[in-house]
Coordinates of C-alpha atoms in Angstrom, one line a residue:
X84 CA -55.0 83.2 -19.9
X85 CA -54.6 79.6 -21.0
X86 CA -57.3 77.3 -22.4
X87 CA -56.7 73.9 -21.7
X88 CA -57.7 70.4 -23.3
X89 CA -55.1 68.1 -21.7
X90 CA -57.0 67.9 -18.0
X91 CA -53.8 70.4 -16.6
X92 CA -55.4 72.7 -14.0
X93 CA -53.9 75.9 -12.6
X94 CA -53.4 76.1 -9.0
X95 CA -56.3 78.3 -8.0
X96 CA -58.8 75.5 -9.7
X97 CA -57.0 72.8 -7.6
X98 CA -56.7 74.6 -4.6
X99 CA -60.1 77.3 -4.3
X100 CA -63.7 77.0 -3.6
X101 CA -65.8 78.0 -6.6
X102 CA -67.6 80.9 -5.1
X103 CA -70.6 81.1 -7.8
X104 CA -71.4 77.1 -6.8
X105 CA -75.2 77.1 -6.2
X106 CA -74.4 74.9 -3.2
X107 CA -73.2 77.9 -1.5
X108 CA -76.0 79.5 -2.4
X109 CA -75.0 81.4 -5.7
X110 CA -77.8 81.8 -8.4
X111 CA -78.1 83.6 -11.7
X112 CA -80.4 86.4 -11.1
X113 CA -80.6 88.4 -14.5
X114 CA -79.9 87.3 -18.0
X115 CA -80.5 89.8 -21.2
X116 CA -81.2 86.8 -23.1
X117 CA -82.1 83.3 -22.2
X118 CA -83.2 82.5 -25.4
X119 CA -81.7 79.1 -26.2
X120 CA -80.3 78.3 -22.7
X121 CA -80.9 79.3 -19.6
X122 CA -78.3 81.1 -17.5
X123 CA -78.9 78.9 -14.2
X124 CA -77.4 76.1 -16.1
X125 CA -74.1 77.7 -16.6
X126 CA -73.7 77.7 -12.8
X127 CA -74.2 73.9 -11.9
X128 CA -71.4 72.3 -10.6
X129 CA -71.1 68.5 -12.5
X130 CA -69.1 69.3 -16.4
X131 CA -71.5 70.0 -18.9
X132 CA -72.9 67.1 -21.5
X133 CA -73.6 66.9 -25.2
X134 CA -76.2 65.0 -25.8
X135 CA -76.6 64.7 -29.8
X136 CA -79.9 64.1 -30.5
X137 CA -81.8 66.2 -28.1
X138 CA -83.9 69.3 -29.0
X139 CA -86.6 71.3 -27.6
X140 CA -88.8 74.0 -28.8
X141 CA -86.0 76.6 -29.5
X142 CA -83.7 74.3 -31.2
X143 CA -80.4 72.2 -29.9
X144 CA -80.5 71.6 -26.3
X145 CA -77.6 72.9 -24.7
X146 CA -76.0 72.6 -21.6
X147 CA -75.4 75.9 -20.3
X148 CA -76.4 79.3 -20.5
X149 CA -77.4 80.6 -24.7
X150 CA -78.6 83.8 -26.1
X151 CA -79.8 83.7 -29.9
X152 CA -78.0 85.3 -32.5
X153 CA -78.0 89.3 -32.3
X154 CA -78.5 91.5 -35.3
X155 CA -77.5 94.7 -33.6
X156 CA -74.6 96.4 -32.3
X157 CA -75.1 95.3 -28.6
X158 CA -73.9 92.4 -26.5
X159 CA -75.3 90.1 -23.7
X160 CA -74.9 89.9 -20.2
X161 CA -75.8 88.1 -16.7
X162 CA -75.7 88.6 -13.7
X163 CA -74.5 86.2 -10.5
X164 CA -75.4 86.9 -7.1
X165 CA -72.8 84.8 -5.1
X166 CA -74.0 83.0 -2.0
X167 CA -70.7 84.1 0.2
X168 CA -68.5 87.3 -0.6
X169 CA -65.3 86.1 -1.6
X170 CA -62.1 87.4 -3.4
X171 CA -61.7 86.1 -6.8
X172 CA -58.3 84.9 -7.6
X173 CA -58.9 82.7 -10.9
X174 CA -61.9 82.0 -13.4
X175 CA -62.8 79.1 -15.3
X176 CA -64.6 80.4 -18.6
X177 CA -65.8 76.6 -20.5
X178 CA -67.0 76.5 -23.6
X179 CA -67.3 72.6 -24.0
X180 CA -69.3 71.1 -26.4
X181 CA -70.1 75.0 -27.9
X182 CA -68.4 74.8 -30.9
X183 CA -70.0 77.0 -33.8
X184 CA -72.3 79.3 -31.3
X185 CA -69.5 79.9 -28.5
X186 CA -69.3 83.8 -27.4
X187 CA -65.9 84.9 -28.8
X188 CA -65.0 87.0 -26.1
X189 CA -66.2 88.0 -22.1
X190 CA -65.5 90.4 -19.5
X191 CA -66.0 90.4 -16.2
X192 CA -67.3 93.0 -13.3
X193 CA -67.9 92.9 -9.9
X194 CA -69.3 94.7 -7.0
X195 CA -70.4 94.5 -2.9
X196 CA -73.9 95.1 -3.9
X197 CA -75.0 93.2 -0.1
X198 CA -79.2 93.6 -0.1
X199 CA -79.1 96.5 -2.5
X200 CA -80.6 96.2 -6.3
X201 CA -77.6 95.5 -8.4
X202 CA -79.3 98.1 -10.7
X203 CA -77.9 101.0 -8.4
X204 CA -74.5 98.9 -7.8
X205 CA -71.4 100.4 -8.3
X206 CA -69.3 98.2 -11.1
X207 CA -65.5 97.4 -11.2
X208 CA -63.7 95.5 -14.0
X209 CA -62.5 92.0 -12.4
X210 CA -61.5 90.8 -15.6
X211 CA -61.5 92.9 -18.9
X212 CA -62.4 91.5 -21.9
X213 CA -60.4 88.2 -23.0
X214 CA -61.2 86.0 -26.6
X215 CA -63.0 82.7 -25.9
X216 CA -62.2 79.8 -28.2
X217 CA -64.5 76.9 -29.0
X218 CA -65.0 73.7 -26.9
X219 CA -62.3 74.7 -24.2
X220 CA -61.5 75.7 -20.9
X221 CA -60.1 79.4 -20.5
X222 CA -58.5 79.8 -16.9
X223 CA -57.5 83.2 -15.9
X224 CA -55.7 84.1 -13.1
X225 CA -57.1 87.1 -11.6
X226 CA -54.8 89.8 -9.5
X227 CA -57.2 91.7 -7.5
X228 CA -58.2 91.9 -3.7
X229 CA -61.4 93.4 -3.6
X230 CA -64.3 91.8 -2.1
X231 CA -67.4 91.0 -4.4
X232 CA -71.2 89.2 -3.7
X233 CA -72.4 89.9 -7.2
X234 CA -70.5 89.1 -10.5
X235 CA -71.4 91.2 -14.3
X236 CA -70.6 88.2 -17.1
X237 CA -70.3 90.1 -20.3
X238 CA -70.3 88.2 -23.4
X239 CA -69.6 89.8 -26.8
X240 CA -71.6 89.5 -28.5
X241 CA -73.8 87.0 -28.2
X242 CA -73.3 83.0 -28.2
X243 CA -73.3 80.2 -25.2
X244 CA -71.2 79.3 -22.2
X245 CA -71.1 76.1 -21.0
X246 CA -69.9 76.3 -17.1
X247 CA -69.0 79.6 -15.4
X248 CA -66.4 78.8 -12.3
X249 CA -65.7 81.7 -10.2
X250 CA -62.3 80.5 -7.9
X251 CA -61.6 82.6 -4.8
X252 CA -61.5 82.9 -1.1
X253 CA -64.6 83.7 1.6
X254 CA -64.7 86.3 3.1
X255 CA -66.8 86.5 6.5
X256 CA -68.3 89.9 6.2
X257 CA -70.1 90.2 9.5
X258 CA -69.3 90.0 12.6
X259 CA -68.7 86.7 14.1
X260 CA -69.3 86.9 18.1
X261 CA -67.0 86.0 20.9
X262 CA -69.3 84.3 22.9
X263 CA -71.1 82.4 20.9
X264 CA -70.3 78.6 19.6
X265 CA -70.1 78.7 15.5
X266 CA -68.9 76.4 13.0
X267 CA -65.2 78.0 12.8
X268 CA -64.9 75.9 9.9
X269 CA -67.2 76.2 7.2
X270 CA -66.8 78.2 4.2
X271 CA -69.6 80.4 4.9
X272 CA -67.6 81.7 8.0
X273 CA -64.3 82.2 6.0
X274 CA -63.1 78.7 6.6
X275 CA -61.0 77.4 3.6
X276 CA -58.9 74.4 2.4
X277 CA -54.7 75.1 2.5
X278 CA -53.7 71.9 1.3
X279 CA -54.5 68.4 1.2
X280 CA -51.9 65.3 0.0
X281 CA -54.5 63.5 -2.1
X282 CA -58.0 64.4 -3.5
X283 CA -58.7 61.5 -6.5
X284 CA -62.4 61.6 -6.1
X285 CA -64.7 65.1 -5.3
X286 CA -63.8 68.5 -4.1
X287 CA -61.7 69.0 -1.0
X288 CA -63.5 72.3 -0.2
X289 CA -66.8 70.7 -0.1
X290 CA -66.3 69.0 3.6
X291 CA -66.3 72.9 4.8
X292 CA -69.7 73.3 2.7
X293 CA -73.3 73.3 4.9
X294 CA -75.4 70.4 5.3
X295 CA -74.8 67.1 4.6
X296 CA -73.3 65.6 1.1
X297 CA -75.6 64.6 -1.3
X298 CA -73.7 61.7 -3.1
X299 CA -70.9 59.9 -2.7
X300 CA -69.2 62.6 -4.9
X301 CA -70.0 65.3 -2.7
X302 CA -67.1 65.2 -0.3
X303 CA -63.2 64.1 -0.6
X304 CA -61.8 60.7 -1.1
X305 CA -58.6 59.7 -1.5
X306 CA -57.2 56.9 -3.9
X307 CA -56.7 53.7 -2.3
X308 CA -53.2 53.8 -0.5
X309 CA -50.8 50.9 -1.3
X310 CA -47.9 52.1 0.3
X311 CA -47.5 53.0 4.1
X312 CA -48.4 56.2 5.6
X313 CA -52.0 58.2 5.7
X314 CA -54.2 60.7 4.0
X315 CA -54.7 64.4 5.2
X316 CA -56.2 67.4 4.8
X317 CA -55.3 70.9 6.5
X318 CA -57.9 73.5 7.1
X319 CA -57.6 77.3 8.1
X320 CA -60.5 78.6 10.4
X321 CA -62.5 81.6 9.8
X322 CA -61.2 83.1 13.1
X323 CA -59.1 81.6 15.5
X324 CA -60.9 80.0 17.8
X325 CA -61.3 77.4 21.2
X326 CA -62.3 74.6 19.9
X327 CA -65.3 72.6 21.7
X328 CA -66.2 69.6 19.4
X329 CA -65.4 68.6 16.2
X330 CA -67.7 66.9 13.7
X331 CA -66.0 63.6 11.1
X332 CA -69.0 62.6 8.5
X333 CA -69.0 59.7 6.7
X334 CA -71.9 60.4 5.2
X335 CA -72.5 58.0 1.6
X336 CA -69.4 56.4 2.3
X337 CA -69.5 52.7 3.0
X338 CA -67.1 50.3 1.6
X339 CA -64.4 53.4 1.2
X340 CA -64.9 55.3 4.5
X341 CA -61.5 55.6 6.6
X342 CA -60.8 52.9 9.3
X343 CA -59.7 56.3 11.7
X344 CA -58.8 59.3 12.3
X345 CA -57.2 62.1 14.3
X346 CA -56.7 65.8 14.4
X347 CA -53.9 68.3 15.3
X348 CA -54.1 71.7 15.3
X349 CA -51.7 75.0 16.2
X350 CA -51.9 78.8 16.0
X351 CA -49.7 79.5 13.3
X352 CA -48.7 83.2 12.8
X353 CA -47.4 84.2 9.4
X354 CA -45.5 81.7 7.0
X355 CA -47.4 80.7 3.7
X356 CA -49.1 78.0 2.9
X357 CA -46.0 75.6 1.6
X358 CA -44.7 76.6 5.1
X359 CA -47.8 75.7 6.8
X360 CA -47.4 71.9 5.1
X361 CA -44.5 71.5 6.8
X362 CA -45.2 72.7 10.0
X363 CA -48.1 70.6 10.4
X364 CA -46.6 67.2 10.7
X365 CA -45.0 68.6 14.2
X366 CA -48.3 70.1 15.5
X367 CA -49.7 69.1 18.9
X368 CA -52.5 66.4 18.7
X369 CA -56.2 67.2 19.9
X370 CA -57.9 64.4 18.9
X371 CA -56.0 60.7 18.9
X372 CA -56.7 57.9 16.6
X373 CA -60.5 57.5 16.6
X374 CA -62.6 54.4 15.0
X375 CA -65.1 55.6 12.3
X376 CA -68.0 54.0 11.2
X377 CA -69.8 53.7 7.9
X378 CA -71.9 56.2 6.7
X379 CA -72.4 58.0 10.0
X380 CA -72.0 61.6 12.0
X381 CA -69.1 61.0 14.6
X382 CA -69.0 63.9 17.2
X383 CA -66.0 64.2 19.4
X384 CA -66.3 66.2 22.4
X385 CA -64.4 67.2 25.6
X386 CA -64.4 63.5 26.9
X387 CA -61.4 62.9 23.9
X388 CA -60.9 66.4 22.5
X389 CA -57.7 68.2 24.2
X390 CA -58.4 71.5 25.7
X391 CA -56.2 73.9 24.9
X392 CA -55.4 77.5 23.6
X393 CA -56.7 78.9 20.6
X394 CA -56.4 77.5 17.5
X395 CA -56.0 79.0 13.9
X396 CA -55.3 75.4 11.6
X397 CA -56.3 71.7 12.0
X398 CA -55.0 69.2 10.4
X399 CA -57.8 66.0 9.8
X400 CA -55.7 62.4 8.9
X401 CA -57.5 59.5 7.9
X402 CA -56.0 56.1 8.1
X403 CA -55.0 54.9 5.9
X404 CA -57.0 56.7 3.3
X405 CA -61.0 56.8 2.4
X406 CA -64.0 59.4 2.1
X407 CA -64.9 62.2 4.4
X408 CA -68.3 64.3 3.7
X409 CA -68.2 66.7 5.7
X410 CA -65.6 68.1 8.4
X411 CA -66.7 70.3 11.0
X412 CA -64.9 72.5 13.9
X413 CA -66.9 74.0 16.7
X414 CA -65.9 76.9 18.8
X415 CA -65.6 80.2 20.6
X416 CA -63.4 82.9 18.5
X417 CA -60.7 83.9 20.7

């Protein structure tokens, strides 16, 4: 475990989808104790605020999720039901601005509970119990493959936590079918983030997320580029697929959007995801250099999109740099 104050941020935070976001769909659906905060705070995704002089009927308001102080032997917990099964590879346990009522310690369990009561659910430890500081960040890499939808926070014994981040990878647990066109893409169908060579502004993982972005922080952007070269981002697909279209939004981008884009793609068959980097400058091209447009849903069909075999990767680059929403592949799994 390390709890960090100096903005450094393990891999699996830079590199993961938070899997108990609630704009996946993940909520808080069972709290022992609610007393002071309430649990579906801890989930939100901006950072949690301090905001001195504000009080409600139970005392300091706080942002995130706070059970009063027990005077027996037990301990709290919660319970997350995530929106997309996922293995969990790291947690973010953040205690800012919870200084003197921080829970000293927490545990974590999971289980595949799918539409069964999480009262009958069969619990495995995830992470056993660690000690929380005050006002921090506690990242904790987590070894374990399993696959989990529902998530047991136990906090010992009592006290507040300020944001709950749960980083891991989707896992598509039915069937996707052959014939059909999906979204090969987007997180809910497994689709996931390997790398990216700048992300300033927003969350790269959030162009694989449904819907349209909400703000203008609800996408990646890169830092303005004052050197040669482009931006770019490489995705995995769910399955590997033939691709049909492909979606670019710019949605909420206007003076930052990129000037253009294009896509390459390959079926890549082992290597890791360093190796995958590499090999992704030489990949074939599918889509050449396309204009974009402000603040606008730019669909690329068979007209400009290269037919070819299946596909498991795409790279997206943007020239010279900008802000992409949302980032969507269409197709038929091979």
């Amino acid at each position: 475990m390390s709890a960090s104050g100096d903005g450094t941020l393990p891999d699996f935070a830079r590199k993961l989808i938070n899997l108990a976001s609630p704009r996946l769909g993940s909520e808080g659906i069972y709290a022992t104790d609610e007393f002071f905060a309430p649990l579906s705070r801890m989930i939100e995704d901006q950072p949690a605020v301090f905001i001195p002089d504000k009080y409600d009927d139970h005392g300091k308001w706080m942002d995130g999720w706070e059970t009063r102080r027990r005077r027996n032997s037990g301990h709290d917990h919660c319970i997350i039901r995530l929106g997309i099964a996922g293995r969990v590879r790291g947690v973010d346990i953040d205690t800012s601005h919870f200084t003197g009522n921080y829970a000293p310690a927490a545990s974590i369990e999971g289980c595949l509970a799918g539409n069964a009561p999480h009262e009958t659910a069969n619990w495995t430890e995830v992470m056993p119990a660690a000690s929380l500081g005050p006002d921090a960040h506690h990242y904790i890499t987590i070894q374990d493959n399993r696959v989990y939808d529902t998530l047991r926070l136990r906090i010992f014994p009592d006290g507040g936590i300020a944001r709950l981040r749960i980083y891991g990878e989707s896992v598509q647990t039915a069937d996707m079918p052959a014939d059909t066109t999906l979204e090969l893409s987007s997180v809910l169908n497994g689709g996931r983030v390997v790398a990216y060579n700048d992300s300033h502004y927003g969350t790269p993982w959030s162009v694989l997320l449904p819907d349209r972005g909400i703000n203008m922080g609800d996408g990646w952007e890169t830092r303005r580029r004052r050197e040669p070269g482009n931006d770019w981002l490489i995705i995995q697909l769910g399955a590997t697929g033939i691709i049909d279209r492909v979606e670019v939004d710019t949605g909420h981008f206007k003076g930052n959007f990129p000037d253009r884009c294009s896509i390459q793609g390959a079926l890549v068959e082992g290597g890791t995801d360093q190796s995958v980097i590499v090999q992704a400058m030489f990949w074939d091209e599918i889509l050449g250099e396309q204009k974009l447009r402000a603040d606008d849903i730019h669909e690329f069909g068979g007209d400009v999109l290269a037919s070819g075999g299946p596909l498991s990767h795409v790279r997206l680059n943007i020239f010279p740099d900008g802000g992409v929403g949302r980032f969507r592949v269409f197709g038929r799994r091979a």
